[in-house]
Amino acid sequence: MAAQDTSTELADLDRALSSIEAVLDPDAKRAEIATLQEEVAAPDLWDDQENAQRVTSRLSRLQSEVERLEKLRGRLDDLPVLFELAAEEGDEASRAEAERELTGLKDEIAALEIRTLLSGEYDERDAVVTIRSGAGGVDAADFAEMLLRMYLRWAERHGHATKVMDTSYAEEAGLKSVTFEVSAPFAYGTLSVEGGTHRLVRISPFDNQGRRQTSFAAVEVIPLIEATDHIEVPESDIRVDVFRSSGPGGQSVNTTDSAVRITHLPTGLVVSMQDEKSQIQNRAAALRVLQSRLLLLKKQEEDAKKKELAGDVKASWGDQMRSYVLNPYQMVKDLRTNHEVGNPDAVFDGDIDGFIDAGIRWRKQVEMGEAD
């Protein structure tokens, strides 16, 4: 890499990081950290456990963000020196190390730039993801299970904690539906662009004539409710049914009726939970997911009303948002962003950052267009 090219790249990275710093405002975050640290030091903090959890969680998140920015700035400021020393000494090994650091910084700053686009009301929250098989019979159920593995592998790659909350197995293979939680800063804002209908085209492994089959699965992403949201769900508005948890093929995995299904009567929303050990735990988990869905439904209704009042009701995201084609060619393509890759195996193994990043950028462009 020529010295002039390196200098240009470093200048571009500096501008990009400066732009990110202007948006994320680390000075304001440091001021808030100082205030939160005073609250944490108060002897009566844990008298109100909900508030204490909110304060400590917020403090930890802000400290991580500021530390990340400070480390990136320090590494970027040190990098020109590394290149200069390598050039002065004619040390190829040092030059290669500096170039690896440059590549790493490019990737990390690009990822942080995407983070600046996550400014929605609930974007910072953990995410609850539900996958449901659609048209396509057993192939659709198998596709739902493939998508579950894809998202769990993606979370594993990033070190995000996950927890499967409810699983409904299909009779022959795969899943009718599954709900899982992803715990990470901005998990909802990041994964929300994955919501919609996913389409798989392949030679069906379940068809003894080897015919090509098209199947569908729906992905829903909602923000996880927090204690401070206060979404009231009166007991009179819900019906609670209990049943026996089941595993693949409908076989019983325990001998008690511990699984819980909650139906929200005013809206018809239904949430089932069976992966906790007790009925009480499943009921609490189901109620929390129901509250999360009601929270998102309330926001969607408010947004729709605002658009209607503005006289500009636009279609939201199309139902079918991504195609996974395994035959007659190999291609995964997002129909909103046109981002595509020719290696479906890598995608199903969790390599979906390109699709997520493109989706976040696309959504921001749509929002800016609607604001004009």
PDB file of N, CA and C in Angstrom, residues 126-164:
ATOM      1  N   ASP A 126     -33.273  -5.141  24.446  1.00  0.00           N
ATOM      2  CA  ASP A 126     -33.121  -6.529  24.033  1.00  0.00           C
ATOM      3  C   ASP A 126     -34.245  -6.855  23.052  1.00  0.00           C
ATOM      4  N   ALA A 127     -34.072  -7.929  22.299  1.00  0.00           N
ATOM      5  CA  ALA A 127     -35.047  -8.291  21.277  1.00  0.00           C
ATOM      6  C   ALA A 127     -35.693  -9.633  21.590  1.00  0.00           C
ATOM      7  N   VAL A 128     -36.972  -9.742  21.242  1.00  0.00           N
ATOM      8  CA  VAL A 128     -37.683 -11.016  21.273  1.00  0.00           C
ATOM      9  C   VAL A 128     -38.051 -11.352  19.833  1.00  0.00           C
ATOM     10  N   VAL A 129     -37.544 -12.477  19.353  1.00  0.00           N
ATOM     11  CA  VAL A 129     -37.733 -12.866  17.952  1.00  0.00           C
ATOM     12  C   VAL A 129     -38.628 -14.100  17.901  1.00  0.00           C
ATOM     13  N   THR A 130     -39.651 -14.043  17.039  1.00  0.00           N
ATOM     14  CA  THR A 130     -40.520 -15.196  16.816  1.00  0.00           C
ATOM     15  C   THR A 130     -40.458 -15.574  15.341  1.00  0.00           C
ATOM     16  N   ILE A 131     -40.234 -16.853  15.080  1.00  0.00           N
ATOM     17  CA  ILE A 131     -40.206 -17.379  13.712  1.00  0.00           C
ATOM     18  C   ILE A 131     -41.377 -18.348  13.573  1.00  0.00           C
ATOM     19  N   ARG A 132     -42.176 -18.180  12.529  1.00  0.00           N
ATOM     20  CA  ARG A 132     -43.315 -19.064  12.284  1.00  0.00           C
ATOM     21  C   ARG A 132     -43.221 -19.637  10.873  1.00  0.00           C
ATOM     22  N   SER A 133     -43.431 -20.938  10.744  1.00  0.00           N
ATOM     23  CA  SER A 133     -43.448 -21.533   9.412  1.00  0.00           C
ATOM     24  C   SER A 133     -44.710 -21.087   8.688  1.00  0.00           C
ATOM     25  N   GLY A 134     -44.597 -20.914   7.367  1.00  0.00           N
ATOM     26  CA  GLY A 134     -45.727 -20.468   6.573  1.00  0.00           C
ATOM     27  C   GLY A 134     -46.108 -21.506   5.536  1.00  0.00           C
ATOM     28  N   ALA A 135     -46.449 -21.042   4.331  1.00  0.00           N
ATOM     29  CA  ALA A 135     -46.827 -21.954   3.258  1.00  0.00           C
ATOM     30  C   ALA A 135     -45.634 -22.806   2.855  1.00  0.00           C
ATOM     31  N   GLY A 136     -45.897 -24.088   2.557  1.00  0.00           N
ATOM     32  CA  GLY A 136     -44.814 -24.961   2.132  1.00  0.00           C
ATOM     33  C   GLY A 136     -44.705 -26.245   2.910  1.00  0.00           C
ATOM     34  N   GLY A 137     -45.655 -26.499   3.830  1.00  0.00           N
ATOM     35  CA  GLY A 137     -45.691 -27.767   4.532  1.00  0.00           C
ATOM     36  C   GLY A 137     -44.438 -28.056   5.338  1.00  0.00           C
ATOM     37  N   VAL A 138     -43.945 -29.284   5.218  1.00  0.00           N
ATOM     38  CA  VAL A 138     -42.802 -29.699   6.021  1.00  0.00           C
ATOM     39  C   VAL A 138     -41.552 -28.912   5.648  1.00  0.00           C
ATOM     40  N   ASP A 139     -41.431 -28.490   4.372  1.00  0.00           N
ATOM     41  CA  ASP A 139     -40.286 -27.670   3.975  1.00  0.00           C
ATOM     42  C   ASP A 139     -40.286 -26.341   4.708  1.00  0.00           C
ATOM     43  N   ALA A 140     -41.473 -25.759   4.908  1.00  0.00           N
ATOM     44  CA  ALA A 140     -41.565 -24.485   5.624  1.00  0.00           C
ATOM     45  C   ALA A 140     -41.172 -24.662   7.089  1.00  0.00           C
ATOM     46  N   ALA A 141     -41.595 -25.776   7.691  1.00  0.00           N
ATOM     47  CA  ALA A 141     -41.225 -26.046   9.078  1.00  0.00           C
ATOM     48  C   ALA A 141     -39.713 -26.243   9.202  1.00  0.00           C
ATOM     49  N   ASP A 142     -39.123 -26.929   8.227  1.00  0.00           N
ATOM     50  CA  ASP A 142     -37.672 -27.117   8.224  1.00  0.00           C
ATOM     51  C   ASP A 142     -36.963 -25.783   8.018  1.00  0.00           C
ATOM     52  N   PHE A 143     -37.524 -24.935   7.158  1.00  0.00           N
ATOM     53  CA  PHE A 143     -36.968 -23.607   6.901  1.00  0.00           C
ATOM     54  C   PHE A 143     -36.978 -22.771   8.177  1.00  0.00           C
ATOM     55  N   ALA A 144     -38.065 -22.851   8.958  1.00  0.00           N
ATOM     56  CA  ALA A 144     -38.146 -22.110  10.227  1.00  0.00           C
ATOM     57  C   ALA A 144     -37.019 -22.530  11.157  1.00  0.00           C
ATOM     58  N   GLU A 145     -36.726 -23.834  11.188  1.00  0.00           N
ATOM     59  CA  GLU A 145     -35.631 -24.308  12.036  1.00  0.00           C
ATOM     60  C   GLU A 145     -34.283 -23.833  11.507  1.00  0.00           C
ATOM     61  N   MET A 146     -34.115 -23.756  10.184  1.00  0.00           N
ATOM     62  CA  MET A 146     -32.884 -23.240   9.587  1.00  0.00           C
ATOM     63  C   MET A 146     -32.676 -21.774   9.966  1.00  0.00           C
ATOM     64  N   LEU A 147     -33.769 -20.997   9.966  1.00  0.00           N
ATOM     65  CA  LEU A 147     -33.668 -19.586  10.339  1.00  0.00           C
ATOM     66  C   LEU A 147     -33.323 -19.431  11.814  1.00  0.00           C
ATOM     67  N   LEU A 148     -33.900 -20.285  12.665  1.00  0.00           N
ATOM     68  CA  LEU A 148     -33.551 -20.246  14.088  1.00  0.00           C
ATOM     69  C   LEU A 148     -32.054 -20.450  14.269  1.00  0.00           C
ATOM     70  N   ARG A 149     -31.498 -21.466  13.624  1.00  0.00           N
ATOM     71  CA  ARG A 149     -30.071 -21.728  13.738  1.00  0.00           C
ATOM     72  C   ARG A 149     -29.265 -20.534  13.213  1.00  0.00           C
ATOM     73  N   MET A 150     -29.725 -19.928  12.117  1.00  0.00           N
ATOM     74  CA  MET A 150     -29.020 -18.793  11.527  1.00  0.00           C
ATOM     75  C   MET A 150     -28.914 -17.638  12.523  1.00  0.00           C
ATOM     76  N   TYR A 151     -30.015 -17.312  13.189  1.00  0.00           N
ATOM     77  CA  TYR A 151     -29.989 -16.191  14.123  1.00  0.00           C
ATOM     78  C   TYR A 151     -29.206 -16.527  15.396  1.00  0.00           C
ATOM     79  N   LEU A 152     -29.325 -17.763  15.870  1.00  0.00           N
ATOM     80  CA  LEU A 152     -28.560 -18.150  17.057  1.00  0.00           C
ATOM     81  C   LEU A 152     -27.063 -18.155  16.759  1.00  0.00           C
ATOM     82  N   ARG A 153     -26.675 -18.583  15.563  1.00  0.00           N
ATOM     83  CA  ARG A 153     -25.265 -18.556  15.168  1.00  0.00           C
ATOM     84  C   ARG A 153     -24.780 -17.119  15.030  1.00  0.00           C
ATOM     85  N   TRP A 154     -25.623 -16.240  14.482  1.00  0.00           N
ATOM     86  CA  TRP A 154     -25.259 -14.819  14.370  1.00  0.00           C
ATOM     87  C   TRP A 154     -25.015 -14.234  15.765  1.00  0.00           C
ATOM     88  N   ALA A 155     -25.915 -14.532  16.702  1.00  0.00           N
ATOM     89  CA  ALA A 155     -25.758 -14.023  18.065  1.00  0.00           C
ATOM     90  C   ALA A 155     -24.491 -14.577  18.705  1.00  0.00           C
ATOM     91  N   GLU A 156     -24.215 -15.854  18.475  1.00  0.00           N
ATOM     92  CA  GLU A 156     -23.013 -16.474  19.030  1.00  0.00           C
ATOM     93  C   GLU A 156     -21.755 -15.811  18.492  1.00  0.00           C
ATOM     94  N   ARG A 157     -21.741 -15.488  17.186  1.00  0.00           N
ATOM     95  CA  ARG A 157     -20.581 -14.818  16.583  1.00  0.00           C
ATOM     96  C   ARG A 157     -20.283 -13.494  17.281  1.00  0.00           C
ATOM     97  N   HIS A 158     -21.331 -12.819  17.735  1.00  0.00           N
ATOM     98  CA  HIS A 158     -21.165 -11.492  18.342  1.00  0.00           C
ATOM     99  C   HIS A 158     -21.108 -11.543  19.867  1.00  0.00           C
ATOM    100  N   GLY A 159     -21.168 -12.733  20.428  1.00  0.00           N
ATOM    101  CA  GLY A 159     -21.106 -12.850  21.874  1.00  0.00           C
ATOM    102  C   GLY A 159     -22.375 -12.420  22.577  1.00  0.00           C
ATOM    103  N   HIS A 160     -23.516 -12.435  21.867  1.00  0.00           N
ATOM    104  CA  HIS A 160     -24.790 -12.040  22.472  1.00  0.00           C
ATOM    105  C   HIS A 160     -25.448 -13.239  23.148  1.00  0.00           C
ATOM    106  N   ALA A 161     -25.981 -13.022  24.331  1.00  0.00           N
ATOM    107  CA  ALA A 161     -26.688 -14.093  25.038  1.00  0.00           C
ATOM    108  C   ALA A 161     -28.057 -14.316  24.400  1.00  0.00           C
ATOM    109  N   THR A 162     -28.448 -15.577  24.286  1.00  0.00           N
ATOM    110  CA  THR A 162     -29.767 -15.922  23.735  1.00  0.00           C
ATOM    111  C   THR A 162     -30.462 -16.903  24.668  1.00  0.00           C
ATOM    112  N   LYS A 163     -31.788 -16.905  24.582  1.00  0.00           N
ATOM    113  CA  LYS A 163     -32.571 -17.833  25.388  1.00  0.00           C
ATOM    114  C   LYS A 163     -33.820 -18.212  24.613  1.00  0.00           C
ATOM    115  N   VAL A 164     -33.966 -19.492  24.311  1.00  0.00           N
ATOM    116  CA  VAL A 164     -35.180 -19.964  23.641  1.00  0.00           C
ATOM    117  C   VAL A 164     -36.295 -20.005  24.674  1.00  0.00           C
TER     118      VAL A 164
END
